[in-house]
């Protein structure tokens, strides 16, 4: 009886800037990205390298990335809400946040 063993591999890397060992082409690409960020005035440029074996369609990868960014937005929204609540509490009940406040 033959035993089947599925094999797969996925590497996922996110870069926010040029690495020291980058080629001259990569360095130029990052300079262009930095220029675009300056022209836009907002946002953040990242480079995503994704390699999946066996092959997964570009559309499926894009769908997964989109869902991942939706989760990221939800998490950042929660952090912003928590920070806003803490700011209100620090203003309304400053004595709770003083380090030398007697217990």
PDB file of C-alpha atoms in Angstrom:
ATOM      1  CA  UNK A   1       0.000   0.000   0.000  1.00  0.00           C
ATOM      2  CA  UNK A   2       1.355   3.392  -0.982  1.00  0.00           C
ATOM      3  CA  UNK A   3       1.418   6.125   1.663  1.00  0.00           C
ATOM      4  CA  UNK A   4       0.704   9.628   0.445  1.00  0.00           C
ATOM      5  CA  UNK A   5       2.292  12.518   2.265  1.00  0.00           C
ATOM      6  CA  UNK A   6       1.237  16.025   1.280  1.00  0.00           C
ATOM      7  CA  UNK A   7       4.115  18.487   1.249  1.00  0.00           C
ATOM      8  CA  UNK A   8       3.918  22.243   1.141  1.00  0.00           C
ATOM      9  CA  UNK A   9       5.969  25.286   1.961  1.00  0.00           C
ATOM     10  CA  UNK A  10       5.099  28.900   2.539  1.00  0.00           C
ATOM     11  CA  UNK A  11       7.494  31.752   3.221  1.00  0.00           C
ATOM     12  CA  UNK A  12       6.162  35.197   3.994  1.00  0.00           C
ATOM     13  CA  UNK A  13       8.371  38.223   4.565  1.00  0.00           C
ATOM     14  CA  UNK A  14       7.539  41.879   5.069  1.00  0.00           C
ATOM     15  CA  UNK A  15      10.158  44.569   4.527  1.00  0.00           C
ATOM     16  CA  UNK A  16       9.978  48.238   5.479  1.00  0.00           C
ATOM     17  CA  UNK A  17      13.283  49.306   4.009  1.00  0.00           C
ATOM     18  CA  UNK A  18      16.332  48.291   2.086  1.00  0.00           C
ATOM     19  CA  UNK A  19      18.575  45.609   3.560  1.00  0.00           C
ATOM     20  CA  UNK A  20      22.349  45.948   3.706  1.00  0.00           C
ATOM     21  CA  UNK A  21      22.959  43.081   1.289  1.00  0.00           C
ATOM     22  CA  UNK A  22      20.492  44.385  -1.306  1.00  0.00           C
ATOM     23  CA  UNK A  23      21.384  44.706  -4.963  1.00  0.00           C
ATOM     24  CA  UNK A  24      21.600  48.067  -6.670  1.00  0.00           C
ATOM     25  CA  UNK A  25      18.197  47.422  -8.292  1.00  0.00           C
ATOM     26  CA  UNK A  26      16.572  46.856  -4.910  1.00  0.00           C
ATOM     27  CA  UNK A  27      18.216  49.982  -3.525  1.00  0.00           C
ATOM     28  CA  UNK A  28      16.841  52.081  -6.414  1.00  0.00           C
ATOM     29  CA  UNK A  29      13.384  50.540  -5.930  1.00  0.00           C
ATOM     30  CA  UNK A  30      13.417  51.500  -2.241  1.00  0.00           C
ATOM     31  CA  UNK A  31      14.547  55.039  -3.057  1.00  0.00           C
ATOM     32  CA  UNK A  32      11.574  55.333  -5.423  1.00  0.00           C
ATOM     33  CA  UNK A  33       9.266  54.009  -2.705  1.00  0.00           C
ATOM     34  CA  UNK A  34      10.654  56.576  -0.247  1.00  0.00           C
ATOM     35  CA  UNK A  35      10.130  59.329  -2.815  1.00  0.00           C
ATOM     36  CA  UNK A  36       6.542  58.180  -3.370  1.00  0.00           C
ATOM     37  CA  UNK A  37       5.932  58.244   0.405  1.00  0.00           C
ATOM     38  CA  UNK A  38       7.243  61.812   0.560  1.00  0.00           C
ATOM     39  CA  UNK A  39       5.076  62.896  -2.381  1.00  0.00           C
ATOM     40  CA  UNK A  40       1.970  61.295  -0.877  1.00  0.00           C
ATOM     41  CA  UNK A  41       2.704  62.714   2.533  1.00  0.00           C
ATOM     42  CA  UNK A  42       0.952  59.878   4.291  1.00  0.00           C
ATOM     43  CA  UNK A  43       0.883  56.129   4.355  1.00  0.00           C
ATOM     44  CA  UNK A  44       3.541  53.543   4.759  1.00  0.00           C
ATOM     45  CA  UNK A  45       5.276  51.539   2.065  1.00  0.00           C
ATOM     46  CA  UNK A  46       6.029  47.903   2.695  1.00  0.00           C
ATOM     47  CA  UNK A  47       7.262  45.144   0.428  1.00  0.00           C
ATOM     48  CA  UNK A  48       5.771  41.674   0.791  1.00  0.00           C
ATOM     49  CA  UNK A  49       7.551  38.578  -0.482  1.00  0.00           C
ATOM     50  CA  UNK A  50       5.409  35.475  -0.514  1.00  0.00           C
ATOM     51  CA  UNK A  51       6.391  32.086  -1.910  1.00  0.00           C
ATOM     52  CA  UNK A  52       3.971  29.169  -1.754  1.00  0.00           C
ATOM     53  CA  UNK A  53       4.570  25.622  -2.973  1.00  0.00           C
ATOM     54  CA  UNK A  54       2.600  24.025  -4.525  1.00  0.00           C
ATOM     55  CA  UNK A  55       1.487  27.000  -6.581  1.00  0.00           C
ATOM     56  CA  UNK A  56      -1.346  29.138  -5.252  1.00  0.00           C
ATOM     57  CA  UNK A  57      -2.924  31.688  -7.560  1.00  0.00           C
ATOM     58  CA  UNK A  58      -2.079  35.365  -7.272  1.00  0.00           C
ATOM     59  CA  UNK A  59      -5.782  36.035  -6.708  1.00  0.00           C
ATOM     60  CA  UNK A  60      -5.873  33.665  -3.709  1.00  0.00           C
ATOM     61  CA  UNK A  61      -2.740  35.260  -2.253  1.00  0.00           C
ATOM     62  CA  UNK A  62      -4.237  38.739  -2.735  1.00  0.00           C
ATOM     63  CA  UNK A  63      -7.463  37.607  -1.040  1.00  0.00           C
ATOM     64  CA  UNK A  64      -5.505  36.294   1.953  1.00  0.00           C
ATOM     65  CA  UNK A  65      -3.491  39.517   2.182  1.00  0.00           C
ATOM     66  CA  UNK A  66      -6.689  41.576   2.046  1.00  0.00           C
ATOM     67  CA  UNK A  67      -8.233  39.547   4.869  1.00  0.00           C
ATOM     68  CA  UNK A  68      -5.041  39.927   6.883  1.00  0.00           C
ATOM     69  CA  UNK A  69      -5.152  43.701   6.491  1.00  0.00           C
ATOM     70  CA  UNK A  70      -8.819  43.678   7.558  1.00  0.00           C
ATOM     71  CA  UNK A  71      -7.775  41.901  10.773  1.00  0.00           C
ATOM     72  CA  UNK A  72      -4.959  44.434  11.197  1.00  0.00           C
ATOM     73  CA  UNK A  73      -7.409  47.320  10.827  1.00  0.00           C
ATOM     74  CA  UNK A  74      -9.667  45.785  13.470  1.00  0.00           C
ATOM     75  CA  UNK A  75      -6.762  45.378  15.887  1.00  0.00           C
ATOM     76  CA  UNK A  76      -5.550  48.939  15.296  1.00  0.00           C
ATOM     77  CA  UNK A  77      -9.092  50.239  15.801  1.00  0.00           C
ATOM     78  CA  UNK A  78      -9.256  48.426  19.149  1.00  0.00           C
ATOM     79  CA  UNK A  79      -5.900  49.906  20.175  1.00  0.00           C
ATOM     80  CA  UNK A  80      -7.075  53.395  19.211  1.00  0.00           C
ATOM     81  CA  UNK A  81     -10.286  52.933  21.221  1.00  0.00           C
ATOM     82  CA  UNK A  82      -8.321  51.736  24.261  1.00  0.00           C
ATOM     83  CA  UNK A  83      -5.922  54.685  23.982  1.00  0.00           C
ATOM     84  CA  UNK A  84      -8.861  57.108  23.710  1.00  0.00           C
ATOM     85  CA  UNK A  85     -10.489  55.592  26.806  1.00  0.00           C
ATOM     86  CA  UNK A  86      -7.223  55.796  28.711  1.00  0.00           C
ATOM     87  CA  UNK A  87      -6.798  59.449  27.707  1.00  0.00           C
ATOM     88  CA  UNK A  88     -10.288  60.218  29.019  1.00  0.00           C
ATOM     89  CA  UNK A  89      -9.582  58.354  32.245  1.00  0.00           C
ATOM     90  CA  UNK A  90      -6.244  60.121  32.723  1.00  0.00           C
ATOM     91  CA  UNK A  91      -8.057  63.441  32.350  1.00  0.00           C
ATOM     92  CA  UNK A  92     -11.066  62.539  34.504  1.00  0.00           C
ATOM     93  CA  UNK A  93      -9.212  60.582  37.197  1.00  0.00           C
ATOM     94  CA  UNK A  94      -5.630  61.772  37.048  1.00  0.00           C
ATOM     95  CA  UNK A  95      -5.035  60.684  40.628  1.00  0.00           C
ATOM     96  CA  UNK A  96      -5.339  57.039  39.564  1.00  0.00           C
ATOM     97  CA  UNK A  97      -2.349  57.451  37.268  1.00  0.00           C
ATOM     98  CA  UNK A  98       0.008  59.279  39.618  1.00  0.00           C
ATOM     99  CA  UNK A  99       2.898  57.044  40.634  1.00  0.00           C
ATOM    100  CA  UNK A 100       3.222  58.627  44.070  1.00  0.00           C
ATOM    101  CA  UNK A 101      -0.517  58.382  44.824  1.00  0.00           C
ATOM    102  CA  UNK A 102      -0.965  56.647  48.219  1.00  0.00           C
ATOM    103  CA  UNK A 103      -2.854  53.350  48.118  1.00  0.00           C
TER     104      UNK A 103
END
